[in-house]
Structure formats: C-alpha cells, structure tokens
Amino acid sequence: MYIDSHCHIHFPDMVKRMPEVLANMKKSKVSHALCVAVSLADASRALALAEKHSFLYATVGVHPGRKDSPEPDVETLVSLAKHPKVVAIGETGLDYFHVKKDREWQHERFRVQIRAARACNKPLIIHAREAADDVIRIMQEEGAGTDKGGPGGVMHCFNETLPIAKAAMEMGFYISFSGVVTFPNAKELQKVACAIPLERMMIETDSPYLAPVPYRGKTNEPAYVALIGEFMAKLKGVPLARLAGETSKNFFTLFDIANESATGIPSGQP
Ligand code: NI
C-alpha cells in the first residue's frame, strides 16, 4: 500500500479522467492521496473532490508562483481549514525560478500562510525552488517548526541539498520525494534520499507534473507513486514493504488521519 502525499488531480484535465485515475490508483495499491491547492479557487476544487471520495484529502493555500492569485489572509485560511477533509495549509513557500525580482509579496504570502498554519495547528506543505535558504530562514522566523511550537509539515518535491533537508528535519519537517528522484541525472538528489531516515520520508507524484521514469514527460497520476516507492526502496536498500509502510505511517501521523478511517483498499491487503 502506497500513499501519494501530494497531487493535483482536482485540476480540470484530471477530473475529466477521474474514474480511470482512481481505478489506476487501486490497481497500483495506492490507497490515499492528498489533493494540494495552488490558489483559493483551486482549494474549493480540491475540497469538492475530497468530499466525494473518502480516501482523498485536501489542503488550502496559495502557491508562491501564482502571482495573479488573490492574496490569502489568516482568517480566511483558518476558516477554510476547519473542514474535516482539509488536513494542511499549502502549498506555500518561495519560488525564485518563476519570480526573479520584487519578491516581497511572495515573502509576505508565505508568512501569512505560516501564521494561519500555526493558528489552526495544521501542517504546512512547503514548495521551495531556487529559494531554499530564504524558505528555511522565514520558517525559523515565523516559528513554523515543531521545535518552536509550530505545526511542522513537509518539504514537498524535495530537490535541495542534505544541509537544507537537515535544517528542515530539525524543525520537525518531513522530506517528500517526487518522480524527479528517478531521473538518471538526479545523482545528487539520490544521494540525499539515501541519507534521509525512513521515519522522516514521504513519497509523492506532484501529478499531473513530473512523471517518474519510465513515463517521464507524460501526464503523471497518483498510481505512479508506486514506481517512486519501488525505486526508492531499491536505492536505499530496504524491503519494499518497509518503505511503503513507513512512508504511509508518516503521512497518517503528520496529517492526523486515522489509518482505518477511509481507504480504497482493505488494510489487510499487501
Ligand atoms: Ni504541487
């Protein structure tokens, strides 16, 4: 049993294919998935999907690359996060790849979402692209980590160095790996993955983006998290069942989801 800790299957093109996407999940033993919002309008799509399917969950938040999105405020985020299927705030963070200058608004948007996560005590989904040092600094300044009484969270689609991973783990954050780790040129990232203990690790697709080998360049979907799990077990030299079990357990722990609450697959099944 695998869990996709980060996907966007509530995007309209994926929703059109939903019966197939969910059937493929089941076939690949992917029991749960988290539908991560990138704007407030998008959050209502994620939540609508999560309300329809017991094994799907949603987040509320505004992506740092969405310059055109209305700014969230703490009250709105906290009130949306009261819904029982909303398990996290995000994705939020910093993206210097998409925003080259005048980044103050991005910093402020990130700080607001950390404050909301602290206020409702729900974990953060962190996006960092070419901005890891500032992400860590702002997380520390705002008390995002469990070390400062914050909610903690997960560094999603991790593609940074080991020191950055360690700084995040010191704040109680989990490290989530996407299909990028399967790419032949991702040797440095593979070394980082080897050094992350299983008890801090999650796996995700970030679908529809970033399909793992052998589907690189195609549309990604939650079923493919099984391929990332298989790759990761081999890379780390651990039994597949252990990798799948630990990463799933971390998901339930971080997002405070009762394991038996809702699943597409009976829990006894391998
Ligand atoms: Ni994403």
mmCIF file of C-alpha atoms in Angstrom, residues 7-245:
data_model
loop_
_atom_site.group_PDB
_atom_site.id
_atom_site.type_symbol
_atom_site.label_atom_id
_atom_site.label_comp_id
_atom_site.label_asym_id
_atom_site.label_seq_id
_atom_site.Cartn_x
_atom_site.Cartn_y
_atom_site.Cartn_z
ATOM 1 C CA CYS A 7 -1.010 15.583 -6.160
ATOM 2 C CA HIS A 8 -3.248 17.950 -8.129
ATOM 3 C CA ILE A 9 -5.819 15.550 -9.537
ATOM 4 C CA HIS A 10 -8.528 18.145 -8.890
ATOM 5 C CA PHE A 11 -7.171 20.148 -11.875
ATOM 6 C CA PRO A 12 -9.892 20.170 -14.568
ATOM 7 C CA ASP A 13 -7.995 17.963 -17.079
ATOM 8 C CA MET A 14 -7.528 15.265 -14.449
ATOM 9 C CA VAL A 15 -11.101 15.490 -13.161
ATOM 10 C CA LYS A 16 -12.297 14.574 -16.664
ATOM 11 C CA ARG A 17 -10.419 11.278 -16.356
ATOM 12 C CA MET A 18 -11.282 10.664 -12.694
ATOM 13 C CA PRO A 19 -12.798 7.142 -12.948
ATOM 14 C CA GLU A 20 -9.673 5.950 -14.769
ATOM 15 C CA VAL A 21 -7.293 7.805 -12.413
ATOM 16 C CA LEU A 22 -8.950 6.253 -9.338
ATOM 17 C CA ALA A 23 -9.088 2.770 -10.902
ATOM 18 C CA ASN A 24 -5.364 3.006 -11.682
ATOM 19 C CA MET A 25 -4.672 4.014 -8.078
ATOM 20 C CA LYS A 26 -6.466 0.952 -6.839
ATOM 21 C CA LYS A 27 -4.655 -1.323 -9.317
ATOM 22 C CA SER A 28 -1.280 0.039 -8.151
ATOM 23 C CA LYS A 29 -2.227 -0.299 -4.455
ATOM 24 C CA VAL A 30 -2.211 3.452 -3.845
ATOM 25 C CA SER A 31 -4.700 3.772 -1.005
ATOM 26 C CA HIS A 32 -4.844 7.534 -0.324
ATOM 27 C CA ALA A 33 -3.864 10.813 -1.973
ATOM 28 C CA LEU A 34 -3.663 14.428 -0.875
ATOM 29 C CA CYS A 35 -5.064 16.995 -3.335
ATOM 30 C CA VAL A 36 -2.962 20.107 -2.830
ATOM 31 C CA ALA A 37 -4.418 23.528 -3.613
ATOM 32 C CA VAL A 38 -2.471 26.217 -5.501
ATOM 33 C CA SER A 39 -4.979 29.084 -5.064
ATOM 34 C CA LEU A 40 -8.152 29.768 -3.100
ATOM 35 C CA ALA A 41 -10.336 28.967 -6.119
ATOM 36 C CA ASP A 42 -8.363 25.795 -6.605
ATOM 37 C CA ALA A 43 -8.853 24.866 -2.941
ATOM 38 C CA SER A 44 -12.589 24.582 -3.462
ATOM 39 C CA ARG A 45 -11.990 22.153 -6.356
ATOM 40 C CA ALA A 46 -9.644 20.063 -4.199
ATOM 41 C CA LEU A 47 -12.169 20.011 -1.379
ATOM 42 C CA ALA A 48 -15.060 19.082 -3.680
ATOM 43 C CA LEU A 49 -13.094 16.042 -4.823
ATOM 44 C CA ALA A 50 -12.087 15.095 -1.277
ATOM 45 C CA GLU A 51 -15.709 15.320 -0.144
ATOM 46 C CA LYS A 52 -16.683 12.877 -2.862
ATOM 47 C CA HIS A 53 -14.066 10.209 -2.098
ATOM 48 C CA SER A 54 -13.261 9.022 1.423
ATOM 49 C CA PHE A 55 -9.600 8.230 0.586
ATOM 50 C CA LEU A 56 -8.811 11.678 -0.835
ATOM 51 C CA TYR A 57 -7.899 14.703 1.288
ATOM 52 C CA ALA A 58 -7.451 18.403 0.521
ATOM 53 C CA THR A 59 -5.408 21.455 1.531
ATOM 54 C CA VAL A 60 -5.973 25.210 1.397
ATOM 55 C CA GLY A 61 -3.261 27.592 0.294
ATOM 56 C CA VAL A 62 -1.787 29.749 -2.439
ATOM 57 C CA HIS A 63 1.289 28.685 -4.428
ATOM 58 C CA PRO A 64 4.225 31.144 -4.454
ATOM 59 C CA GLY A 65 4.386 31.045 -8.263
ATOM 60 C CA ARG A 66 0.770 32.240 -8.690
ATOM 61 C CA LYS A 67 1.406 35.930 -8.938
ATOM 62 C CA ASP A 68 -2.096 36.620 -10.293
ATOM 63 C CA SER A 69 -3.921 34.902 -7.417
ATOM 64 C CA PRO A 70 -5.731 36.981 -4.785
ATOM 65 C CA GLU A 71 -3.735 37.117 -1.531
ATOM 66 C CA PRO A 72 -4.960 34.865 1.267
ATOM 67 C CA ASP A 73 -5.403 36.225 4.780
ATOM 68 C CA VAL A 74 -5.050 34.335 8.026
ATOM 69 C CA GLU A 75 -8.781 34.420 8.909
ATOM 70 C CA THR A 76 -9.892 33.065 5.526
ATOM 71 C CA LEU A 77 -7.345 30.253 5.587
ATOM 72 C CA VAL A 78 -8.171 29.269 9.157
ATOM 73 C CA SER A 79 -11.881 29.246 8.456
ATOM 74 C CA LEU A 80 -11.472 27.106 5.298
ATOM 75 C CA ALA A 81 -9.157 24.750 7.182
ATOM 76 C CA LYS A 82 -11.915 23.908 9.686
ATOM 77 C CA HIS A 83 -13.410 21.436 7.210
ATOM 78 C CA PRO A 84 -12.585 17.894 8.386
ATOM 79 C CA LYS A 85 -11.185 16.887 4.976
ATOM 80 C CA VAL A 86 -8.739 19.819 4.943
ATOM 81 C CA VAL A 87 -5.572 18.431 6.526
ATOM 82 C CA ALA A 88 -2.903 21.032 5.726
ATOM 83 C CA ILE A 89 -2.043 24.585 4.683
ATOM 84 C CA GLY A 90 -0.302 24.981 1.310
ATOM 85 C CA GLU A 91 1.238 24.643 -0.966
ATOM 86 C CA THR A 92 3.180 27.654 0.130
ATOM 87 C CA GLY A 93 6.818 28.673 0.204
ATOM 88 C CA LEU A 94 9.075 30.591 -2.159
ATOM 89 C CA ASP A 95 9.724 30.205 -5.871
ATOM 90 C CA TYR A 96 12.577 32.316 -7.239
ATOM 91 C CA PHE A 97 12.565 30.384 -10.503
ATOM 92 C CA HIS A 98 9.210 31.850 -11.518
ATOM 93 C CA VAL A 99 9.643 35.214 -9.758
ATOM 94 C CA LYS A 100 13.025 36.794 -10.447
ATOM 95 C CA LYS A 101 12.647 40.167 -8.692
ATOM 96 C CA ASP A 102 10.400 42.175 -6.342
ATOM 97 C CA ARG A 103 9.761 39.187 -4.133
ATOM 98 C CA GLU A 104 8.402 40.998 -1.081
ATOM 99 C CA TRP A 105 4.816 39.961 -1.839
ATOM 100 C CA GLN A 106 5.948 36.350 -2.041
ATOM 101 C CA HIS A 107 7.635 36.535 1.363
ATOM 102 C CA GLU A 108 4.515 38.135 2.868
ATOM 103 C CA ARG A 109 2.230 35.495 1.326
ATOM 104 C CA PHE A 110 4.449 32.781 2.809
ATOM 105 C CA ARG A 111 4.456 34.396 6.270
ATOM 106 C CA VAL A 112 0.650 34.734 6.246
ATOM 107 C CA GLN A 113 0.259 31.023 5.495
ATOM 108 C CA ILE A 114 2.690 30.013 8.248
ATOM 109 C CA ARG A 115 0.687 32.185 10.684
ATOM 110 C CA ALA A 116 -2.532 30.502 9.535
ATOM 111 C CA ALA A 117 -0.988 27.049 9.987
ATOM 112 C CA ARG A 118 0.097 27.992 13.496
ATOM 113 C CA ALA A 119 -3.357 29.385 14.276
ATOM 114 C CA CYS A 120 -5.211 26.233 13.189
ATOM 115 C CA ASN A 121 -2.383 23.841 14.079
ATOM 116 C CA LYS A 122 -2.386 22.146 10.669
ATOM 117 C CA PRO A 123 0.895 21.200 8.971
ATOM 118 C CA LEU A 124 2.440 23.141 6.117
ATOM 119 C CA ILE A 125 3.114 21.890 2.577
ATOM 120 C CA ILE A 126 6.289 23.722 1.561
ATOM 121 C CA HIS A 127 7.344 24.480 -2.009
ATOM 122 C CA ALA A 128 10.946 25.710 -2.410
ATOM 123 C CA ARG A 129 12.504 26.420 -5.779
ATOM 124 C CA GLU A 130 15.873 28.164 -6.026
ATOM 125 C CA ALA A 131 14.996 29.748 -2.674
ATOM 126 C CA ALA A 132 15.814 27.135 -0.029
ATOM 127 C CA ASP A 133 17.874 29.393 2.262
ATOM 128 C CA ASP A 134 15.161 32.043 2.463
ATOM 129 C CA VAL A 135 12.497 29.353 2.937
ATOM 130 C CA ILE A 136 14.343 27.940 5.946
ATOM 131 C CA ARG A 137 15.004 31.428 7.350
ATOM 132 C CA ILE A 138 11.358 32.511 7.123
ATOM 133 C CA MET A 139 10.186 29.184 8.565
ATOM 134 C CA GLN A 140 12.509 29.793 11.520
ATOM 135 C CA GLU A 141 11.480 33.441 11.938
ATOM 136 C CA GLU A 142 7.774 32.566 11.906
ATOM 137 C CA GLY A 143 8.085 29.504 14.146
ATOM 138 C CA ALA A 144 6.802 27.039 11.568
ATOM 139 C CA GLY A 145 8.559 24.085 13.145
ATOM 140 C CA THR A 146 7.509 21.824 15.978
ATOM 141 C CA ASP A 147 10.700 22.961 17.755
ATOM 142 C CA LYS A 148 9.037 26.362 18.246
ATOM 143 C CA GLY A 149 5.538 25.093 18.969
ATOM 144 C CA GLY A 150 4.542 25.314 15.303
ATOM 145 C CA PRO A 151 2.699 22.679 13.306
ATOM 146 C CA GLY A 152 5.655 21.359 11.237
ATOM 147 C CA GLY A 153 4.907 19.992 7.810
ATOM 148 C CA VAL A 154 6.562 18.581 4.737
ATOM 149 C CA MET A 155 9.148 19.833 2.239
ATOM 150 C CA HIS A 156 7.360 18.765 -0.923
ATOM 151 C CA CYS A 157 9.077 17.597 -4.130
ATOM 152 C CA PHE A 158 12.412 17.908 -2.348
ATOM 153 C CA ASN A 159 15.234 18.844 -4.712
ATOM 154 C CA GLU A 160 17.749 20.520 -2.397
ATOM 155 C CA THR A 161 20.950 19.658 -0.548
ATOM 156 C CA LEU A 162 21.377 17.499 2.536
ATOM 157 C CA PRO A 163 22.091 20.515 4.822
ATOM 158 C CA ILE A 164 18.733 22.022 3.789
ATOM 159 C CA ALA A 165 16.991 18.695 4.476
ATOM 160 C CA LYS A 166 18.673 18.537 7.885
ATOM 161 C CA ALA A 167 17.640 22.104 8.752
ATOM 162 C CA ALA A 168 14.037 21.236 7.874
ATOM 163 C CA MET A 169 14.125 17.968 9.824
ATOM 164 C CA GLU A 170 15.463 19.844 12.857
ATOM 165 C CA MET A 171 12.255 21.874 12.713
ATOM 166 C CA GLY A 172 10.265 18.635 12.692
ATOM 167 C CA PHE A 173 9.548 18.644 8.972
ATOM 168 C CA TYR A 174 9.253 15.575 6.747
ATOM 169 C CA ILE A 175 11.007 15.312 3.378
ATOM 170 C CA SER A 176 8.913 14.188 0.402
ATOM 171 C CA PHE A 177 10.421 12.870 -2.836
ATOM 172 C CA SER A 178 8.742 13.008 -6.233
ATOM 173 C CA GLY A 179 9.489 11.270 -9.548
ATOM 174 C CA VAL A 180 12.450 13.625 -10.002
ATOM 175 C CA VAL A 181 14.490 11.204 -7.870
ATOM 176 C CA THR A 182 14.080 8.530 -10.577
ATOM 177 C CA PHE A 183 15.638 10.682 -13.320
ATOM 178 C CA PRO A 184 19.055 9.403 -14.446
ATOM 179 C CA ASN A 185 20.641 12.857 -13.973
ATOM 180 C CA ALA A 186 19.394 13.168 -10.372
ATOM 181 C CA LYS A 187 22.501 11.567 -8.835
ATOM 182 C CA GLU A 188 22.957 14.265 -6.168
ATOM 183 C CA LEU A 189 19.312 14.060 -5.125
ATOM 184 C CA GLN A 190 19.560 10.269 -4.959
ATOM 185 C CA LYS A 191 22.478 10.645 -2.528
ATOM 186 C CA VAL A 192 20.355 12.975 -0.400
ATOM 187 C CA ALA A 193 17.475 10.464 -0.445
ATOM 188 C CA CYS A 194 19.847 7.741 0.782
ATOM 189 C CA ALA A 195 20.751 9.916 3.768
ATOM 190 C CA ILE A 196 17.173 10.696 4.865
ATOM 191 C CA PRO A 197 15.887 8.290 7.520
ATOM 192 C CA LEU A 198 12.690 6.435 6.612
ATOM 193 C CA GLU A 199 10.916 7.852 9.645
ATOM 194 C CA ARG A 200 11.165 11.366 8.111
ATOM 195 C CA MET A 201 10.348 10.448 4.495
ATOM 196 C CA MET A 202 7.287 10.596 2.276
ATOM 197 C CA ILE A 203 6.702 9.979 -1.425
ATOM 198 C CA GLU A 204 4.500 11.893 -3.868
ATOM 199 C CA THR A 205 3.756 12.328 -7.552
ATOM 200 C CA ASP A 206 3.001 16.081 -7.792
ATOM 201 C CA SER A 207 0.787 14.889 -10.659
ATOM 202 C CA PRO A 208 -0.044 15.922 -13.337
ATOM 203 C CA TYR A 209 3.586 17.137 -13.377
ATOM 204 C CA LEU A 210 6.910 15.311 -13.095
ATOM 205 C CA ALA A 211 6.025 11.722 -14.074
ATOM 206 C CA PRO A 212 8.687 9.254 -12.929
ATOM 207 C CA VAL A 213 10.751 7.039 -15.227
ATOM 208 C CA PRO A 214 9.557 5.326 -17.495
ATOM 209 C CA TYR A 215 6.726 7.847 -18.007
ATOM 210 C CA ARG A 216 8.902 10.958 -17.884
ATOM 211 C CA GLY A 217 7.362 13.770 -19.958
ATOM 212 C CA LYS A 218 3.887 12.162 -19.907
ATOM 213 C CA THR A 219 0.936 13.108 -17.704
ATOM 214 C CA ASN A 220 1.594 11.956 -14.170
ATOM 215 C CA GLU A 221 -1.032 10.418 -11.854
ATOM 216 C CA PRO A 222 -1.165 9.046 -8.287
ATOM 217 C CA ALA A 223 -0.816 5.401 -9.425
ATOM 218 C CA TYR A 224 2.785 6.161 -10.372
ATOM 219 C CA VAL A 225 3.776 6.805 -6.761
ATOM 220 C CA ALA A 226 4.203 3.025 -6.638
ATOM 221 C CA LEU A 227 7.076 3.377 -9.134
ATOM 222 C CA ILE A 228 8.697 6.034 -6.951
ATOM 223 C CA GLY A 229 8.316 3.746 -3.934
ATOM 224 C CA GLU A 230 9.913 0.821 -5.776
ATOM 225 C CA PHE A 231 12.780 2.993 -6.981
ATOM 226 C CA MET A 232 13.344 4.426 -3.520
ATOM 227 C CA ALA A 233 13.334 1.009 -1.790
ATOM 228 C CA LYS A 234 15.987 -0.242 -4.211
ATOM 229 C CA LEU A 235 18.033 2.962 -3.876
ATOM 230 C CA LYS A 236 18.006 2.796 -0.081
ATOM 231 C CA GLY A 237 18.399 -0.996 0.044
ATOM 232 C CA VAL A 238 15.346 -1.535 2.229
ATOM 233 C CA PRO A 239 12.472 -4.008 1.735
ATOM 234 C CA LEU A 240 9.662 -2.521 -0.344
ATOM 235 C CA ALA A 241 7.043 -3.352 2.275
ATOM 236 C CA ARG A 242 9.012 -1.413 4.876
ATOM 237 C CA LEU A 243 9.409 1.646 2.675
ATOM 238 C CA ALA A 244 5.715 1.618 1.764
ATOM 239 C CA GLY A 245 4.706 1.057 5.403
#
